PDB file of C-alpha atoms in Angstrom:
ATOM      1  CA  ASP A   1      95.342 110.778 111.336  1.00  0.00           C
ATOM      2  CA  THR A   2      98.922 111.314 110.100  1.00  0.00           C
ATOM      3  CA  GLY A   3      99.115 108.486 107.649  1.00  0.00           C
ATOM      4  CA  VAL A   4      99.222 108.550 103.945  1.00  0.00           C
ATOM      5  CA  SER A   5      96.134 109.943 102.431  1.00  0.00           C
ATOM      6  CA  GLN A   6      94.650 109.435  98.927  1.00  0.00           C
ATOM      7  CA  ASN A   7      91.768 110.950  97.189  1.00  0.00           C
ATOM      8  CA  PRO A   8      89.413 110.158  95.894  1.00  0.00           C
ATOM      9  CA  ARG A   9      88.946 106.612  97.233  1.00  0.00           C
ATOM     10  CA  HIS A  10      86.880 105.678  94.263  1.00  0.00           C
ATOM     11  CA  LYS A  11      86.694 106.902  90.731  1.00  0.00           C
ATOM     12  CA  ILE A  12      84.427 105.689  87.918  1.00  0.00           C
ATOM     13  CA  THR A  13      84.811 107.007  84.449  1.00  0.00           C
ATOM     14  CA  LYS A  14      84.306 106.379  80.880  1.00  0.00           C
ATOM     15  CA  ARG A  15      86.941 105.077  78.600  1.00  0.00           C
ATOM     16  CA  GLY A  16      88.764 108.088  76.970  1.00  0.00           C
ATOM     17  CA  GLN A  17      88.446 110.467  79.824  1.00  0.00           C
ATOM     18  CA  ASN A  18      91.173 111.760  81.985  1.00  0.00           C
ATOM     19  CA  VAL A  19      91.573 111.141  85.715  1.00  0.00           C
ATOM     20  CA  THR A  20      93.675 112.712  88.292  1.00  0.00           C
ATOM     21  CA  PHE A  21      94.518 111.113  91.728  1.00  0.00           C
ATOM     22  CA  ARG A  22      96.138 112.963  94.789  1.00  0.00           C
ATOM     23  CA  CYS A  23      98.370 111.603  97.372  1.00  0.00           C
ATOM     24  CA  ASP A  24      99.346 113.362 100.572  1.00  0.00           C
ATOM     25  CA  PRO A  25     102.319 111.575 102.137  1.00  0.00           C
ATOM     26  CA  ILE A  26     103.292 111.428 105.788  1.00  0.00           C
ATOM     27  CA  SER A  27     104.543 115.033 106.398  1.00  0.00           C
ATOM     28  CA  GLU A  28     108.148 114.363 107.096  1.00  0.00           C
ATOM     29  CA  HIS A  29     108.693 111.691 104.403  1.00  0.00           C
ATOM     30  CA  ASN A  30     110.891 112.755 101.642  1.00  0.00           C
ATOM     31  CA  ARG A  31     110.169 109.734  99.394  1.00  0.00           C
ATOM     32  CA  LEU A  32     106.857 109.162  97.503  1.00  0.00           C
ATOM     33  CA  TYR A  33     105.947 106.137  95.502  1.00  0.00           C
ATOM     34  CA  TRP A  34     103.078 105.098  93.173  1.00  0.00           C
ATOM     35  CA  TYR A  35     102.082 101.468  92.762  1.00  0.00           C
ATOM     36  CA  ARG A  36      99.258  99.848  90.764  1.00  0.00           C
ATOM     37  CA  GLN A  37      97.406  96.781  92.039  1.00  0.00           C
ATOM     38  CA  THR A  38      94.924  94.790  90.112  1.00  0.00           C
ATOM     39  CA  LEU A  39      92.749  91.968  91.541  1.00  0.00           C
ATOM     40  CA  GLY A  40      94.401  89.038  93.188  1.00  0.00           C
ATOM     41  CA  GLN A  41      97.805  90.600  92.436  1.00  0.00           C
ATOM     42  CA  GLY A  42     100.418  92.285  94.690  1.00  0.00           C
ATOM     43  CA  PRO A  43     101.229  95.842  93.992  1.00  0.00           C
ATOM     44  CA  GLU A  44     103.355  96.822  90.935  1.00  0.00           C
ATOM     45  CA  PHE A  45     105.747  99.672  91.224  1.00  0.00           C
ATOM     46  CA  LEU A  46     104.940 102.654  88.862  1.00  0.00           C
ATOM     47  CA  THR A  47     107.380 105.456  89.825  1.00  0.00           C
ATOM     48  CA  TYR A  48     109.021 107.342  92.703  1.00  0.00           C
ATOM     49  CA  PHE A  49     109.989 110.695  93.952  1.00  0.00           C
ATOM     50  CA  GLN A  50     112.725 111.973  96.183  1.00  0.00           C
ATOM     51  CA  ASN A  51     111.408 115.261  97.272  1.00  0.00           C
ATOM     52  CA  GLU A  52     110.236 116.971  94.146  1.00  0.00           C
ATOM     53  CA  ALA A  53     112.356 115.007  91.672  1.00  0.00           C
ATOM     54  CA  GLN A  54     110.867 112.001  89.712  1.00  0.00           C
ATOM     55  CA  LEU A  55     113.763 109.565  89.849  1.00  0.00           C
ATOM     56  CA  GLU A  56     112.330 106.323  88.320  1.00  0.00           C
ATOM     57  CA  LYS A  57     109.603 105.232  86.195  1.00  0.00           C
ATOM     58  CA  SER A  58     108.525 101.727  85.472  1.00  0.00           C
ATOM     59  CA  ARG A  59     107.927 100.503  82.030  1.00  0.00           C
ATOM     60  CA  LEU A  60     104.291 100.097  83.156  1.00  0.00           C
ATOM     61  CA  LEU A  61     104.052 103.823  83.045  1.00  0.00           C
ATOM     62  CA  SER A  62     102.962 104.566  79.623  1.00  0.00           C
ATOM     63  CA  ASP A  63     103.025 107.964  77.961  1.00  0.00           C
ATOM     64  CA  ARG A  64      99.371 108.404  79.042  1.00  0.00           C
ATOM     65  CA  PHE A  65     100.581 108.592  82.661  1.00  0.00           C
ATOM     66  CA  SER A  66     102.122 111.458  84.363  1.00  0.00           C
ATOM     67  CA  ALA A  67     102.994 112.090  87.936  1.00  0.00           C
ATOM     68  CA  GLU A  68     104.226 115.247  89.611  1.00  0.00           C
ATOM     69  CA  ARG A  69     105.186 116.293  93.325  1.00  0.00           C
ATOM     70  CA  PRO A  70     105.481 119.983  93.177  1.00  0.00           C
ATOM     71  CA  LYS A  71     107.274 121.457  96.102  1.00  0.00           C
ATOM     72  CA  GLY A  72     107.956 117.783  97.418  1.00  0.00           C
ATOM     73  CA  SER A  73     104.809 117.620  99.278  1.00  0.00           C
ATOM     74  CA  PHE A  74     101.688 116.125  97.727  1.00  0.00           C
ATOM     75  CA  SER A  75     101.779 114.227  94.591  1.00  0.00           C
ATOM     76  CA  THR A  76      99.352 113.835  91.748  1.00  0.00           C
ATOM     77  CA  LEU A  77      99.073 111.003  89.177  1.00  0.00           C
ATOM     78  CA  GLU A  78      97.075 111.802  85.997  1.00  0.00           C
ATOM     79  CA  ILE A  79      96.000 109.237  83.428  1.00  0.00           C
ATOM     80  CA  GLN A  80      95.030 110.543  79.893  1.00  0.00           C
ATOM     81  CA  ARG A  81      92.609 108.883  77.606  1.00  0.00           C
ATOM     82  CA  THR A  82      91.815 106.018  79.983  1.00  0.00           C
ATOM     83  CA  GLU A  83      91.485 102.613  78.792  1.00  0.00           C
ATOM     84  CA  GLN A  84      89.772  99.480  80.139  1.00  0.00           C
ATOM     85  CA  GLY A  85      93.073  97.980  81.184  1.00  0.00           C
ATOM     86  CA  ASP A  86      93.605 101.023  83.589  1.00  0.00           C
ATOM     87  CA  SER A  87      90.997  99.743  85.919  1.00  0.00           C
ATOM     88  CA  ALA A  88      92.939  98.987  89.168  1.00  0.00           C
ATOM     89  CA  MET A  89      93.752 100.197  92.550  1.00  0.00           C
ATOM     90  CA  TYR A  90      96.338 102.961  92.626  1.00  0.00           C
ATOM     91  CA  LEU A  91      98.423 103.111  95.804  1.00  0.00           C
ATOM     92  CA  CYS A  92     100.540 105.719  96.965  1.00  0.00           C
ATOM     93  CA  ALA A  93     103.367 105.202  99.630  1.00  0.00           C
ATOM     94  CA  SER A  94     105.826 107.232 101.417  1.00  0.00           C
ATOM     95  CA  SER A  95     108.987 106.901 103.284  1.00  0.00           C
ATOM     96  CA  LEU A  96     111.861 108.656 104.949  1.00  0.00           C
ATOM     97  CA  ALA A  97     115.266 108.339 103.427  1.00  0.00           C
ATOM     98  CA  LEU A  98     117.510 109.068 106.331  1.00  0.00           C
ATOM     99  CA  GLY A  99     121.129 108.698 106.696  1.00  0.00           C
ATOM    100  CA  ALA A 100     122.345 105.491 104.906  1.00  0.00           C
ATOM    101  CA  SER A 101     119.051 103.624 104.687  1.00  0.00           C
ATOM    102  CA  ASN A 102     115.432 104.018 103.543  1.00  0.00           C
ATOM    103  CA  GLN A 103     112.861 103.524 106.282  1.00  0.00           C
ATOM    104  CA  PRO A 104     109.877 101.142 105.528  1.00  0.00           C
ATOM    105  CA  GLN A 105     107.411 102.337 103.017  1.00  0.00           C
ATOM    106  CA  HIS A 106     103.809 103.402 104.415  1.00  0.00           C
ATOM    107  CA  PHE A 107     100.867 103.012 102.175  1.00  0.00           C
ATOM    108  CA  GLY A 108      97.587 104.870 101.826  1.00  0.00           C
ATOM    109  CA  ASP A 109      94.401 103.007 101.147  1.00  0.00           C
ATOM    110  CA  GLY A 110      94.467 103.609  97.495  1.00  0.00           C
ATOM    111  CA  THR A 111      92.255 105.004  94.726  1.00  0.00           C
ATOM    112  CA  ARG A 112      90.195 102.522  92.992  1.00  0.00           C
ATOM    113  CA  LEU A 113      89.542 103.415  89.423  1.00  0.00           C
ATOM    114  CA  SER A 114      86.855 101.762  87.298  1.00  0.00           C
ATOM    115  CA  ILE A 115      86.799 102.349  83.645  1.00  0.00           C
ATOM    116  CA  LEU A 116      83.329 101.973  81.990  1.00  0.00           C
TER     117      LEU A 116
ATOM    118  CA  LEU B   1     115.470  92.088  93.968  1.00  0.00           C
ATOM    119  CA  ALA B   2     115.481  88.705  95.321  1.00  0.00           C
ATOM    120  CA  LYS B   3     112.658  86.543  94.389  1.00  0.00           C
ATOM    121  CA  THR B   4     110.552  85.171  97.242  1.00  0.00           C
ATOM    122  CA  THR B   5     108.417  82.238  97.412  1.00  0.00           C
ATOM    123  CA  GLN B   6     105.489  81.838  99.951  1.00  0.00           C
ATOM    124  CA  PRO B   7     102.409  79.576 100.330  1.00  0.00           C
ATOM    125  CA  ILE B   8      99.474  80.734  98.334  1.00  0.00           C
ATOM    126  CA  SER B   9      97.062  80.354 101.349  1.00  0.00           C
ATOM    127  CA  MET B  10      96.823  79.146 104.859  1.00  0.00           C
ATOM    128  CA  ASP B  11      93.858  78.412 107.252  1.00  0.00           C
ATOM    129  CA  SER B  12      93.939  78.840 110.956  1.00  0.00           C
ATOM    130  CA  TYR B  13      91.704  79.113 113.985  1.00  0.00           C
ATOM    131  CA  GLU B  14      91.257  81.920 116.572  1.00  0.00           C
ATOM    132  CA  GLY B  15      93.804  81.709 119.424  1.00  0.00           C
ATOM    133  CA  GLN B  16      96.315  79.627 117.327  1.00  0.00           C
ATOM    134  CA  GLU B  17      99.687  80.923 116.296  1.00  0.00           C
ATOM    135  CA  VAL B  18     100.320  81.220 112.661  1.00  0.00           C
ATOM    136  CA  ASN B  19     103.633  80.801 111.020  1.00  0.00           C
ATOM    137  CA  ILE B  20     104.225  81.832 107.486  1.00  0.00           C
ATOM    138  CA  THR B  21     107.459  80.799 105.859  1.00  0.00           C
ATOM    139  CA  CYS B  22     108.983  82.627 102.882  1.00  0.00           C
ATOM    140  CA  SER B  23     111.957  81.357 100.832  1.00  0.00           C
ATOM    141  CA  HIS B  24     114.506  83.798  99.400  1.00  0.00           C
ATOM    142  CA  ASN B  25     117.306  81.582  98.138  1.00  0.00           C
ATOM    143  CA  ASN B  26     119.076  84.398  96.211  1.00  0.00           C
ATOM    144  CA  ILE B  27     118.996  86.944  98.993  1.00  0.00           C
ATOM    145  CA  ALA B  28     121.722  89.435  98.622  1.00  0.00           C
ATOM    146  CA  THR B  29     124.137  90.409 101.467  1.00  0.00           C
ATOM    147  CA  ASN B  30     122.541  93.960 101.804  1.00  0.00           C
ATOM    148  CA  ASP B  31     118.902  92.738 101.527  1.00  0.00           C
ATOM    149  CA  TYR B  32     116.563  93.009 104.376  1.00  0.00           C
ATOM    150  CA  ILE B  33     113.345  91.058 104.822  1.00  0.00           C
ATOM    151  CA  THR B  34     110.061  93.063 105.174  1.00  0.00           C
ATOM    152  CA  TRP B  35     106.451  91.654 105.614  1.00  0.00           C
ATOM    153  CA  TYR B  36     103.281  93.602 104.845  1.00  0.00           C
ATOM    154  CA  GLN B  37      99.759  92.840 105.707  1.00  0.00           C
ATOM    155  CA  GLN B  38      96.973  93.824 103.429  1.00  0.00           C
ATOM    156  CA  PHE B  39      93.192  93.754 104.013  1.00  0.00           C
ATOM    157  CA  PRO B  40      90.507  94.062 101.105  1.00  0.00           C
ATOM    158  CA  SER B  41      90.412  97.562  99.690  1.00  0.00           C
ATOM    159  CA  GLN B  42      92.994  98.958 101.889  1.00  0.00           C
ATOM    160  CA  GLY B  43      96.851  99.503 101.296  1.00  0.00           C
ATOM    161  CA  PRO B  44      99.540  97.226 102.539  1.00  0.00           C
ATOM    162  CA  ARG B  45     100.581  97.898 106.173  1.00  0.00           C
ATOM    163  CA  PHE B  46     104.092  97.470 107.359  1.00  0.00           C
ATOM    164  CA  ILE B  47     104.384  94.803 109.916  1.00  0.00           C
ATOM    165  CA  ILE B  48     107.996  94.023 110.406  1.00  0.00           C
ATOM    166  CA  GLN B  49     111.428  94.077 109.073  1.00  0.00           C
ATOM    167  CA  GLY B  50     114.647  92.317 109.872  1.00  0.00           C
ATOM    168  CA  TYR B  51     118.034  91.430 108.642  1.00  0.00           C
ATOM    169  CA  LYS B  52     119.106  88.216 110.816  1.00  0.00           C
ATOM    170  CA  THR B  53     118.195  86.312 113.823  1.00  0.00           C
ATOM    171  CA  LYS B  54     114.898  87.397 115.500  1.00  0.00           C
ATOM    172  CA  VAL B  55     113.036  90.584 115.523  1.00  0.00           C
ATOM    173  CA  THR B  56     109.831  91.034 117.590  1.00  0.00           C
ATOM    174  CA  ASN B  57     107.373  93.887 117.831  1.00  0.00           C
ATOM    175  CA  GLU B  58     103.933  94.253 119.290  1.00  0.00           C
ATOM    176  CA  VAL B  59     102.312  92.378 116.561  1.00  0.00           C
ATOM    177  CA  ALA B  60     104.507  89.907 115.135  1.00  0.00           C
ATOM    178  CA  SER B  61     107.857  88.013 115.398  1.00  0.00           C
ATOM    179  CA  LEU B  62     110.325  87.383 112.326  1.00  0.00           C
ATOM    180  CA  PHE B  63     112.722  84.610 112.489  1.00  0.00           C
ATOM    181  CA  ILE B  64     115.537  84.485 110.247  1.00  0.00           C
ATOM    182  CA  PRO B  65     117.992  81.735 110.006  1.00  0.00           C
ATOM    183  CA  ALA B  66     121.688  81.991 109.830  1.00  0.00           C
ATOM    184  CA  ASP B  67     121.787  81.423 106.043  1.00  0.00           C
ATOM    185  CA  ARG B  68     119.150  83.993 105.554  1.00  0.00           C
ATOM    186  CA  LYS B  69     117.638  81.830 102.685  1.00  0.00           C
ATOM    187  CA  SER B  70     114.197  81.780 104.324  1.00  0.00           C
ATOM    188  CA  SER B  71     112.416  83.632 107.072  1.00  0.00           C
ATOM    189  CA  THR B  72     109.116  83.036 109.155  1.00  0.00           C
ATOM    190  CA  LEU B  73     106.553  85.445 110.272  1.00  0.00           C
ATOM    191  CA  SER B  74     105.109  84.514 113.367  1.00  0.00           C
ATOM    192  CA  LEU B  75     101.543  85.969 114.290  1.00  0.00           C
ATOM    193  CA  PRO B  76     100.789  84.936 117.843  1.00  0.00           C
ATOM    194  CA  ARG B  77      97.137  83.989 119.007  1.00  0.00           C
ATOM    195  CA  VAL B  78      95.438  85.170 115.830  1.00  0.00           C
ATOM    196  CA  SER B  79      91.875  86.602 115.911  1.00  0.00           C
ATOM    197  CA  LEU B  80      89.387  86.831 112.949  1.00  0.00           C
ATOM    198  CA  SER B  81      90.737  90.416 112.020  1.00  0.00           C
ATOM    199  CA  ASP B  82      94.003  88.862 111.245  1.00  0.00           C
ATOM    200  CA  THR B  83      92.479  87.374 108.061  1.00  0.00           C
ATOM    201  CA  ALA B  84      94.391  89.154 105.332  1.00  0.00           C
ATOM    202  CA  VAL B  85      97.122  88.818 102.717  1.00  0.00           C
ATOM    203  CA  TYR B  86     100.523  88.660 103.915  1.00  0.00           C
ATOM    204  CA  TYR B  87     103.373  89.717 101.654  1.00  0.00           C
ATOM    205  CA  CYS B  88     107.129  88.847 102.011  1.00  0.00           C
ATOM    206  CA  LEU B  89     109.512  90.996 100.318  1.00  0.00           C
ATOM    207  CA  VAL B  90     113.396  91.246 100.270  1.00  0.00           C
ATOM    208  CA  GLY B  91     115.449  94.306  99.164  1.00  0.00           C
ATOM    209  CA  ASP B  92     118.294  96.595  99.694  1.00  0.00           C
ATOM    210  CA  ILE B  93     117.230  99.476 101.970  1.00  0.00           C
ATOM    211  CA  ARG B  94     120.424 101.476 101.334  1.00  0.00           C
ATOM    212  CA  ILE B  95     119.603 104.933  99.906  1.00  0.00           C
ATOM    213  CA  LYS B  96     121.372 104.362  96.786  1.00  0.00           C
ATOM    214  CA  ALA B  97     119.645 101.146  95.958  1.00  0.00           C
ATOM    215  CA  ALA B  98     117.483 101.939  92.936  1.00  0.00           C
ATOM    216  CA  GLY B  99     114.918 103.874  94.839  1.00  0.00           C
ATOM    217  CA  ASN B 100     114.149 101.042  97.108  1.00  0.00           C
ATOM    218  CA  LYS B 101     111.033 100.347  95.229  1.00  0.00           C
ATOM    219  CA  LEU B 102     109.147  97.220  96.504  1.00  0.00           C
ATOM    220  CA  THR B 103     108.584  94.068  94.404  1.00  0.00           C
ATOM    221  CA  PHE B 104     105.566  92.224  95.511  1.00  0.00           C
ATOM    222  CA  GLY B 105     104.622  88.547  94.871  1.00  0.00           C
ATOM    223  CA  GLY B 106     101.289  86.909  95.279  1.00  0.00           C
ATOM    224  CA  GLY B 107     101.391  86.873  99.031  1.00  0.00           C
ATOM    225  CA  THR B 108      99.823  84.343 101.320  1.00  0.00           C
ATOM    226  CA  ARG B 109      96.150  84.435 102.121  1.00  0.00           C
ATOM    227  CA  VAL B 110      95.600  83.713 105.698  1.00  0.00           C
ATOM    228  CA  LEU B 111      92.000  82.771 106.714  1.00  0.00           C
ATOM    229  CA  VAL B 112      91.259  82.675 110.291  1.00  0.00           C
ATOM    230  CA  LYS B 113      88.217  80.737 111.290  1.00  0.00           C
ATOM    231  CA  PRO B 114      86.205  80.851 114.403  1.00  0.00           C
TER     232      PRO B 114
END
């Protein structure tokens, strides 16, 4: 399968713990996005990378959140001191910015985070 | 990004054609229209994208009138497995356009009945 891969698929943790999610984009894609989705809502943008550079962060991304994309390949999203409100599906997407336009984003199946 | 409005839900039956209309009255000149499909516990899946007139691929057709203030996603001969949430998005796909982040609304929940 050459799609976007996210691990783990599910994460259950206690409030206050730190968690880290991984996203492996489609190999030739130079853009990588993180979104968050809560039940019954559409995904909300968190941040995106062009290669290894993090170019935009949403106001939703508090100081407890940090994302990295070393070497412009896989990305990690870390949440420190988790809170109940962090419970959501965290989605990763990648796309190819080529020439003058950005190709459609392709999503992974997400990591579902549950905070006890 | 232009705001979109689409029905909250639609019911259909197997074998029928499903048409979902999305309104985007404030669409900008450089905006494209993109549709995604999402099943429970999965990420959204790209269906189709267009700028004007009609676009067709192996799973759907997208009809866009001349004024581009609306668009209609057409799913031919749906099956039970087409039960999903369908999102209509509009946005500028040019490289310089603010990272091309996607802004999702609430989507349309399509239920296909036997």
